Amino acid sequence: MNPSLLFWIPAALRLVFLLLGAAVIGFFFGLVPGLVAAVLALIVLLGVQLSYLYQLNAWLDEPNSEKLPDGWGAWTDVYSRLYRNRRLDEKNQAELTEWLARFRQAMHLLPDGVVIMDDVLFLEWCNPAAEQHLGLTLERDKGMRVTNLVRSPDFMDYIMLGRYEQPLTLSFKERKLVVQIIPFESRRQILVTHDATDSDRIDMMRRDFIANASHELRTPLTVINGFLEIALGQGRLDPQTRAAHLKLMAEQGQRMQNLVEDMLTLSRLESVDYPMRSEHVRVQTLLESILREANALSAGRHAITLEIDGPDIKGSTEELRSAFSNLVSNAVRYTPAGGSIRIGWCMTANGPQFSVKDTGIGILPENIARLTERFYRVDKSRSRETQGTGLGLAIVKHVLLRHSATLSIESAPNAGSTFAVQFSSGSVCEAALPMVN
Ligand code: ADP
């Protein structure tokens, strides 16, 4: 049925009943009482309508669906429709608030910066990453022009040119940022910032590594090629010179092999897909074999001792062999003949500790912090003479990182060095602990 009929028919019927009542009174008691009754009934009806109008007016001040009054007559329908609309509004508002909270949280967690600006670049809103990248503070800078806040000639040029389809790489406040402006709506723009400092640094490290590795490989290759040219150019070489050349070539070949092996070890250790084995490491067996290798390398030039007074640990035997033997072979290579080397394994309050103490050439304090960098050598010629690749301590660092162990170095020039590897108490192998009754 037509909704207006639904409204008017009951209203008309109410009026008709009222007038009929007044007519009945008029019929029995005379015209005047009938008219008075009709007027009184109309006044009551008007009073009821005004009262509901007043309640509606009061409710509109605080339109809460819970507080909506019940109506009478046509008001029942008005209030129930108001109630439905209000409930729908409240539901929409709750959903909107939830979405807004989620959006805010996502924007807070986003590693990239987002700045919302109007068409003339006045800051309206930004997330914490943008605050960090661009040195902004939303509360303080809101309403200011972004070009006055991000003071960079490159950024100004980018805005002047307006080629926003391309991102801009920007050096800003010691960071490498990739920024891009995206126009949206008719009068708003978004500035997106991405911090590329780390990836830039990794790229630089990769480039350095390739440059260093090529340089390291070029030297022995040049030597080998030189001797080969001599051998080719001078058909007959006396056996002594030939033997000396072959010996030098073999040495350089060995050097290249060591280098390639160390580079492969490093790249394997760095690879995220390369899982670390956690096995029972029999420390005594391992250190005794490292001692034998050290004695062979020293060829009787040093007094090398081994003291073992600690438990077995959990870890990768192969990786630890590589780390420990690098430290021990360094001690042999950087200790002049006649010196002594002490290899130790003991239990400290913080956990098991491996140490190598030598009476060698020592290291200046300013060089100590850089020793674990790839290809870093204090004395290049000595390292090469002793077949060093410059990657030994970088390998040690990675192995220890994978075993949650730390390396400490104590050294002074001509007073020897101590390299100590501290493992955590948690690395002790349960199977190796003595039984307590
Ligand atoms: P290398 O193959 O050149 O020995 P490492 O990474 O093992 O490379 O060591 C880096 C540098 O640290 C060495 O070149 C050397 O200068 C210094 N070094 C390492 N161990 C010792 C030590 N026991 N005594 C003195 N210097 C050392």
Coordinates of C-alpha atoms and ligand atoms in Angstrom, one line a residue:
M1 CA 0.0 0.0 0.0
N2 CA 1.0 3.6 -0.6
P3 CA 3.1 4.7 2.5
S4 CA 1.3 8.1 2.6
L5 CA -2.0 6.3 2.9
L6 CA -0.5 4.2 5.8
F7 CA 0.3 7.5 7.5
W8 CA -3.0 9.4 6.8
I9 CA -5.6 6.7 7.3
P10 CA -4.7 5.9 11.0
A11 CA -4.4 9.7 11.7
A12 CA -7.7 10.4 10.1
L13 CA -9.3 7.5 11.9
R14 CA -8.0 8.8 15.3
L15 CA -9.5 12.2 14.5
V16 CA -12.8 10.7 13.4
F17 CA -13.0 8.6 16.7
L18 CA -12.3 11.7 18.7
L19 CA -15.0 13.8 16.9
L20 CA -17.4 10.8 17.1
G21 CA -16.8 10.8 20.9
A22 CA -17.5 14.5 21.1
A23 CA -20.6 14.0 18.9
V24 CA -21.9 11.3 21.3
I25 CA -21.3 13.7 24.3
G26 CA -23.1 16.5 22.3
F27 CA -26.0 14.1 21.5
F28 CA -26.5 13.1 25.2
F29 CA -25.6 16.4 26.9
G30 CA -26.2 19.1 24.4
L31 CA -24.2 21.0 21.8
V32 CA -22.0 23.0 24.2
P33 CA -20.6 20.1 26.2
G34 CA -20.0 18.3 22.9
L35 CA -18.0 21.2 21.5
V36 CA -16.1 21.6 24.8
A37 CA -15.3 17.9 24.7
A38 CA -14.1 18.2 21.0
V39 CA -11.9 21.2 21.8
L40 CA -10.4 19.5 24.9
A41 CA -9.7 16.3 22.9
L42 CA -8.0 18.4 20.2
I43 CA -6.0 20.2 22.8
V44 CA -4.9 16.9 24.4
L45 CA -4.0 15.6 20.9
L46 CA -2.0 18.8 20.2
G47 CA -0.3 18.5 23.6
V48 CA 0.7 14.9 22.8
Q49 CA 2.1 15.9 19.4
L50 CA 4.0 18.9 21.0
S51 CA 5.4 16.6 23.7
Y52 CA 6.7 14.2 21.1
L53 CA 8.1 17.1 19.1
Y54 CA 9.9 18.3 22.2
Q55 CA 11.3 14.9 22.9
L56 CA 12.5 14.6 19.3
N57 CA 14.1 18.0 19.5
A58 CA 15.9 17.0 22.8
W59 CA 17.0 13.7 21.3
L60 CA 18.5 15.5 18.3
D61 CA 20.9 17.2 20.6
E62 CA 22.4 13.8 21.5
P63 CA 21.2 11.4 18.8
N64 CA 21.9 8.0 20.4
S65 CA 19.8 5.0 19.2
E66 CA 19.6 3.7 22.8
K67 CA 17.9 6.9 24.1
L68 CA 15.2 7.2 21.4
P69 CA 11.7 7.5 23.1
D70 CA 8.8 5.2 22.2
G71 CA 6.2 7.0 20.2
W72 CA 2.4 7.0 19.9
G73 CA 0.3 7.1 16.8
A74 CA 2.2 8.4 13.8
W75 CA 5.2 9.0 16.0
T76 CA 5.7 5.3 16.5
D77 CA 6.5 5.0 12.8
V78 CA 8.7 8.2 12.8
Y79 CA 10.7 7.0 15.8
S80 CA 11.1 3.4 14.5
R81 CA 12.4 4.8 11.2
L82 CA 14.7 7.2 13.0
Y83 CA 15.9 4.3 15.2
R84 CA 16.7 2.1 12.1
N85 CA 18.5 5.0 10.4
R86 CA 20.4 5.8 13.5
R87 CA 21.4 2.2 14.1
L88 CA 22.7 2.0 10.5
D89 CA 24.7 5.2 11.0
E90 CA 26.1 3.9 14.2
K91 CA 27.1 0.7 12.5
N92 CA 28.7 2.5 9.6
Q93 CA 30.5 4.8 12.0
A94 CA 31.9 1.9 14.0
E95 CA 33.1 0.2 10.8
L96 CA 34.7 3.4 9.6
T97 CA 36.4 4.0 13.0
E98 CA 37.7 0.4 12.8
W99 CA 39.0 0.9 9.3
L100 CA 40.6 4.1 10.3
A101 CA 42.3 2.5 13.2
R102 CA 43.6 -0.4 11.0
F103 CA 44.7 2.1 8.4
R104 CA 46.6 4.1 11.0
Q105 CA 48.2 1.0 12.4
A106 CA 49.3 -0.1 8.9
M107 CA 50.7 3.3 8.2
H108 CA 52.6 3.2 11.5
L109 CA 54.1 -0.2 10.6
L110 CA 54.9 0.7 7.0
P111 CA 58.7 0.9 6.5
D112 CA 58.1 3.4 3.7
G113 CA 57.3 7.0 4.3
V114 CA 53.9 8.4 3.2
V115 CA 53.3 12.2 3.2
I116 CA 49.9 13.6 2.2
M117 CA 50.0 17.1 0.8
D118 CA 47.5 19.5 -0.8
D119 CA 48.0 20.7 -4.4
V120 CA 50.4 23.4 -3.3
L121 CA 52.5 21.0 -1.2
F122 CA 51.3 22.0 2.2
L123 CA 51.7 19.1 4.7
E124 CA 48.5 17.5 5.8
W125 CA 49.6 14.2 7.3
C126 CA 52.6 11.9 7.3
N127 CA 53.4 8.5 8.9
P128 CA 56.3 7.9 11.4
A129 CA 58.6 6.5 8.6
A130 CA 58.2 9.7 6.6
E131 CA 59.0 11.7 9.8
Q132 CA 62.2 9.7 10.2
H133 CA 63.2 9.8 6.6
L134 CA 62.6 13.5 6.1
G135 CA 63.2 14.8 9.6
L136 CA 59.6 15.9 10.0
T137 CA 57.4 16.2 13.1
L138 CA 53.7 16.0 12.1
E139 CA 52.4 18.1 15.0
R140 CA 55.0 20.8 14.5
D141 CA 55.1 20.9 10.7
K142 CA 51.5 20.3 9.8
G143 CA 50.3 23.1 7.4
M144 CA 53.9 24.0 6.3
R145 CA 55.1 23.7 2.8
V146 CA 57.0 20.5 2.3
T147 CA 59.7 22.3 0.1
N148 CA 60.5 24.4 3.2
L149 CA 60.9 21.3 5.3
V150 CA 62.8 19.1 2.9
R151 CA 65.6 21.4 1.9
S152 CA 67.4 19.7 -0.9
P153 CA 68.2 21.2 -4.3
D154 CA 67.5 17.9 -6.1
F155 CA 64.1 17.7 -4.5
M156 CA 63.3 21.3 -5.5
D157 CA 64.3 20.5 -9.1
Y158 CA 62.2 17.4 -9.1
I159 CA 59.2 19.5 -8.0
M160 CA 59.9 22.2 -10.5
L161 CA 60.2 19.8 -13.4
G162 CA 57.1 17.9 -12.2
R163 CA 58.1 14.6 -13.9
Y164 CA 56.5 12.6 -11.2
E165 CA 56.2 9.4 -13.1
Q166 CA 59.9 8.8 -12.4
P167 CA 61.2 8.3 -8.8
L168 CA 64.0 10.5 -7.5
T169 CA 67.1 9.2 -5.7
L170 CA 68.0 11.7 -3.0
S171 CA 70.9 11.9 -0.6
F172 CA 69.3 13.5 2.4
K173 CA 70.5 13.7 6.1
E174 CA 73.1 10.9 5.6
R175 CA 70.4 8.6 4.0
K176 CA 69.9 7.4 0.5
L177 CA 66.2 8.0 -0.2
V178 CA 64.1 7.1 -3.2
V179 CA 61.1 9.5 -3.3
Q180 CA 58.2 9.8 -5.6
I181 CA 55.2 12.1 -5.8
I182 CA 51.9 10.6 -6.8
P183 CA 49.0 13.0 -7.5
F184 CA 45.6 11.8 -6.2
E185 CA 42.2 13.2 -6.0
S186 CA 42.0 16.6 -7.7
R187 CA 43.8 18.6 -5.1
R188 CA 46.0 16.2 -3.2
Q189 CA 49.4 14.6 -3.7
I190 CA 51.2 11.8 -1.9
L191 CA 54.9 11.8 -1.4
V192 CA 56.3 8.2 -0.9
T193 CA 59.8 7.8 0.5
H194 CA 61.9 4.6 0.6
D195 CA 65.1 4.3 2.6
A196 CA 67.7 2.7 0.3
T197 CA 70.7 3.3 2.5
D198 CA 71.2 -0.3 3.4
S199 CA 70.7 -1.7 -0.1
D200 CA 73.0 1.0 -1.3
R201 CA 75.6 0.0 1.3
I202 CA 75.2 -3.7 0.4
D203 CA 75.6 -2.9 -3.3
M204 CA 78.8 -0.9 -2.5
M205 CA 80.1 -3.8 -0.4
R206 CA 79.4 -6.2 -3.3
R207 CA 81.2 -3.9 -5.7
D208 CA 84.1 -3.6 -3.3
F209 CA 84.3 -7.3 -2.8
I210 CA 84.3 -8.0 -6.6
A211 CA 87.0 -5.4 -7.1
N212 CA 89.1 -6.7 -4.3
A213 CA 88.7 -10.4 -5.3
S214 CA 89.6 -9.5 -8.9
H215 CA 92.6 -7.6 -7.7
E216 CA 93.7 -10.5 -5.5
L217 CA 93.3 -13.0 -8.3
R218 CA 95.1 -10.8 -10.8
T219 CA 98.4 -10.7 -9.0
P220 CA 99.1 -14.4 -8.9
L221 CA 97.7 -14.7 -12.5
T222 CA 100.1 -12.0 -13.7
V223 CA 103.0 -13.9 -12.0
I224 CA 102.0 -17.2 -13.6
N225 CA 101.5 -15.6 -17.0
G226 CA 104.9 -13.9 -16.7
F227 CA 106.7 -17.1 -16.1
L228 CA 104.7 -18.9 -18.9
E229 CA 105.8 -16.1 -21.3
I230 CA 109.4 -16.5 -20.3
A231 CA 109.1 -20.3 -20.7
L232 CA 107.5 -19.9 -24.2
G233 CA 109.9 -17.1 -25.3
Q234 CA 113.1 -18.8 -24.2
G235 CA 112.9 -22.3 -25.4
R236 CA 115.7 -23.6 -23.2
L237 CA 116.0 -22.6 -19.6
D238 CA 118.6 -24.1 -17.3
P239 CA 117.0 -26.7 -15.0
Q240 CA 117.6 -24.6 -11.9
T241 CA 115.8 -21.5 -13.2
R242 CA 113.0 -23.7 -14.6
A243 CA 112.6 -25.4 -11.2
A244 CA 112.6 -22.0 -9.4
H245 CA 110.0 -20.7 -11.8
L246 CA 107.8 -23.8 -11.4
K247 CA 108.0 -23.5 -7.7
L248 CA 106.9 -19.8 -7.8
M249 CA 104.1 -20.7 -10.2
A250 CA 102.9 -23.5 -8.0
E251 CA 102.9 -21.1 -5.0
Q252 CA 100.8 -18.6 -6.9
G253 CA 98.5 -21.3 -8.1
Q254 CA 98.1 -22.4 -4.5
R255 CA 97.4 -18.8 -3.5
M256 CA 94.6 -18.6 -6.0
Q257 CA 93.2 -21.9 -4.9
N258 CA 93.2 -20.7 -1.2
L259 CA 91.5 -17.5 -2.3
V260 CA 88.8 -19.2 -4.3
E261 CA 88.2 -21.7 -1.4
D262 CA 87.9 -18.9 1.2
M263 CA 85.5 -17.0 -1.1
L264 CA 83.3 -20.1 -1.5
T265 CA 83.4 -20.7 2.2
L266 CA 82.4 -17.1 2.9
S267 CA 79.6 -17.1 0.4
R268 CA 78.3 -20.4 1.8
L269 CA 78.3 -19.1 5.3
E270 CA 76.5 -15.9 4.2
S271 CA 73.8 -17.8 2.3
V272 CA 70.5 -17.8 4.2
D273 CA 69.6 -21.1 2.7
Y274 CA 72.7 -22.8 4.1
P275 CA 71.5 -24.4 7.4
M276 CA 73.8 -24.7 10.3
R277 CA 74.3 -28.2 11.6
S278 CA 73.9 -28.5 15.4
E279 CA 75.8 -31.6 16.3
H280 CA 77.9 -32.8 19.2
V281 CA 81.3 -31.1 18.6
R282 CA 84.1 -33.3 20.2
V283 CA 86.3 -30.3 21.2
Q284 CA 89.3 -32.4 22.3
T285 CA 89.5 -34.4 19.0
L286 CA 89.0 -31.2 17.0
L287 CA 91.7 -29.2 18.8
E288 CA 94.2 -32.0 18.7
S289 CA 93.9 -32.2 15.0
I290 CA 94.2 -28.4 14.7
L291 CA 97.3 -28.6 16.9
R292 CA 98.9 -31.2 14.5
E293 CA 98.1 -28.9 11.6
A294 CA 99.7 -25.9 13.5
N295 CA 102.8 -27.9 14.2
A296 CA 103.1 -28.8 10.5
L297 CA 102.7 -25.2 9.5
S298 CA 105.2 -24.0 12.1
A299 CA 107.7 -26.7 11.1
G300 CA 109.3 -26.5 14.5
R301 CA 109.8 -22.7 14.6
H302 CA 107.3 -22.2 17.5
A303 CA 106.5 -23.8 20.8
I304 CA 102.8 -24.7 20.5
T305 CA 100.8 -25.9 23.5
L306 CA 97.2 -27.0 24.0
E307 CA 95.2 -26.9 27.2
I308 CA 91.7 -28.4 27.3
D309 CA 89.6 -27.9 30.4
G310 CA 86.0 -27.4 29.1
P311 CA 83.0 -29.3 27.9
D312 CA 82.0 -30.3 24.4
I313 CA 79.5 -28.0 22.7
K314 CA 76.7 -28.1 20.1
G315 CA 77.5 -26.7 16.7
S316 CA 79.0 -27.4 13.3
T317 CA 82.3 -29.2 13.7
E318 CA 83.4 -28.3 10.1
E319 CA 82.6 -24.6 10.6
L320 CA 84.3 -24.5 14.0
R321 CA 87.3 -26.3 12.6
S322 CA 87.5 -23.6 9.9
A323 CA 87.2 -20.7 12.5
F324 CA 89.6 -22.2 15.1
S325 CA 92.2 -23.2 12.5
N326 CA 92.1 -19.8 11.0
L327 CA 92.9 -18.2 14.4
V328 CA 95.6 -20.8 15.1
S329 CA 97.3 -20.5 11.7
N330 CA 97.2 -16.7 12.0
A331 CA 99.1 -17.0 15.3
V332 CA 101.7 -19.2 13.6
R333 CA 102.0 -16.9 10.6
Y334 CA 102.2 -13.7 12.6
T335 CA 104.6 -15.0 15.2
P336 CA 108.3 -14.9 14.4
A337 CA 110.4 -18.0 14.8
G338 CA 111.2 -18.8 18.5
G339 CA 107.9 -17.5 19.7
S340 CA 105.2 -19.5 21.6
I341 CA 101.6 -20.1 21.0
R342 CA 99.0 -21.3 23.6
I343 CA 95.8 -22.8 22.5
G344 CA 93.2 -23.0 25.3
W345 CA 89.7 -24.4 25.8
C346 CA 88.1 -23.6 29.2
M347 CA 84.8 -23.0 30.9
T348 CA 84.2 -19.4 32.1
A349 CA 81.3 -18.0 34.1
N350 CA 79.7 -17.0 30.8
G351 CA 80.2 -20.3 29.0
P352 CA 82.9 -22.2 27.1
Q353 CA 85.8 -20.2 25.7
F354 CA 88.4 -20.9 23.0
S355 CA 91.6 -18.8 23.0
V356 CA 94.8 -18.5 21.1
K357 CA 97.6 -16.5 22.7
D358 CA 100.8 -15.8 20.7
T359 CA 103.9 -13.8 21.3
G360 CA 103.9 -12.5 17.8
I361 CA 104.1 -9.1 16.1
G362 CA 100.9 -7.8 17.6
I363 CA 98.4 -5.3 16.2
L364 CA 98.0 -1.5 16.7
P365 CA 94.8 -0.6 18.5
E366 CA 93.4 1.4 15.6
N367 CA 93.6 -1.7 13.3
I368 CA 91.9 -4.1 15.7
A369 CA 88.3 -3.0 14.9
R370 CA 88.8 -3.5 11.1
L371 CA 90.4 -7.0 11.2
T372 CA 87.3 -8.9 10.4
E373 CA 86.6 -6.9 7.2
R374 CA 87.1 -8.8 4.1
F375 CA 90.6 -8.4 2.5
Y376 CA 91.7 -6.1 5.4
R377 CA 95.3 -6.7 6.3
V378 CA 97.6 -4.7 8.5
D379 CA 100.7 -5.9 6.8
K380 CA 99.9 -6.8 3.2
S381 CA 103.3 -8.2 2.3
R382 CA 103.5 -10.4 5.4
S383 CA 100.0 -11.8 4.7
R384 CA 100.9 -12.7 1.1
E385 CA 104.3 -14.1 2.0
T386 CA 102.5 -16.5 4.4
Q387 CA 99.8 -17.4 1.8
G388 CA 97.1 -15.3 3.6
T389 CA 93.9 -14.5 1.7
G390 CA 92.7 -11.6 3.9
L391 CA 89.5 -13.5 4.4
G392 CA 90.4 -15.7 7.4
L393 CA 88.9 -13.4 10.1
A394 CA 85.9 -12.6 8.0
I395 CA 85.2 -16.3 7.9
V396 CA 85.8 -16.5 11.7
K397 CA 83.3 -13.7 12.2
H398 CA 80.6 -15.4 10.2
V399 CA 81.0 -18.8 11.8
L400 CA 80.8 -17.2 15.2
L401 CA 77.7 -15.3 14.3
R402 CA 76.1 -18.5 13.3
H403 CA 77.1 -20.0 16.7
S404 CA 76.0 -16.9 18.7
A405 CA 79.6 -16.6 19.9
T406 CA 81.6 -13.4 20.1
L407 CA 85.3 -12.7 19.3
S408 CA 87.5 -10.5 21.4
I409 CA 91.0 -9.4 20.5
E410 CA 93.6 -8.1 22.8
S411 CA 96.9 -7.1 21.2
A412 CA 99.7 -4.6 21.3
P413 CA 102.5 -4.2 18.8
N414 CA 105.5 -6.6 19.5
A415 CA 103.7 -7.9 22.6
G416 CA 101.7 -10.6 21.0
S417 CA 97.9 -11.1 20.6
T418 CA 95.1 -13.0 22.2
F419 CA 92.1 -14.0 20.2
A420 CA 89.3 -15.3 22.4
V421 CA 86.0 -16.8 21.3
Q422 CA 83.2 -16.7 23.9
F423 CA 80.4 -19.2 23.5
S424 CA 77.2 -19.0 25.6
S425 CA 76.4 -21.4 28.4
G426 CA 73.5 -22.6 26.3
S427 CA 75.9 -24.0 23.7
V428 CA 77.2 -26.7 26.1
C429 CA 76.4 -30.1 24.8
E430 CA 74.0 -31.8 27.2
A431 CA 75.5 -35.2 26.4
A432 CA 78.9 -34.0 27.4
L433 CA 77.8 -32.7 30.9
P434 CA 79.0 -34.9 33.8
M435 CA 76.2 -36.9 35.4
V436 CA 75.1 -35.5 38.8
N437 CA 73.9 -38.1 41.3
Ligands
ADP1 P1 95.2 -13.0 6.4 O1 94.8 -14.1 5.4 O2 95.8 -11.8 5.7 O3 95.9 -13.5 7.6 P2 93.0 -12.6 8.2 O4 91.6 -12.2 7.9 O5 93.2 -14.0 8.8 O6 93.8 -12.5 6.8 O7 93.6 -11.6 9.1 C1 93.5 -10.2 8.8 C2 94.7 -9.4 9.3 O8 94.8 -9.4 10.7 C3 96.0 -10.0 8.9 O9 96.4 -9.6 7.6 C4 97.0 -9.6 10.0 O10 97.4 -8.3 9.6 C5 96.1 -9.4 11.2 N1 96.3 -10.6 12.1 C6 95.4 -11.6 12.2 N2 95.9 -12.5 13.2 C7 97.0 -11.9 13.7 C8 97.9 -12.2 14.8 N3 97.7 -13.4 15.5 N4 98.9 -11.4 15.1 C9 99.1 -10.3 14.4 N5 98.2 -9.9 13.4 C10 97.2 -10.7 13.0

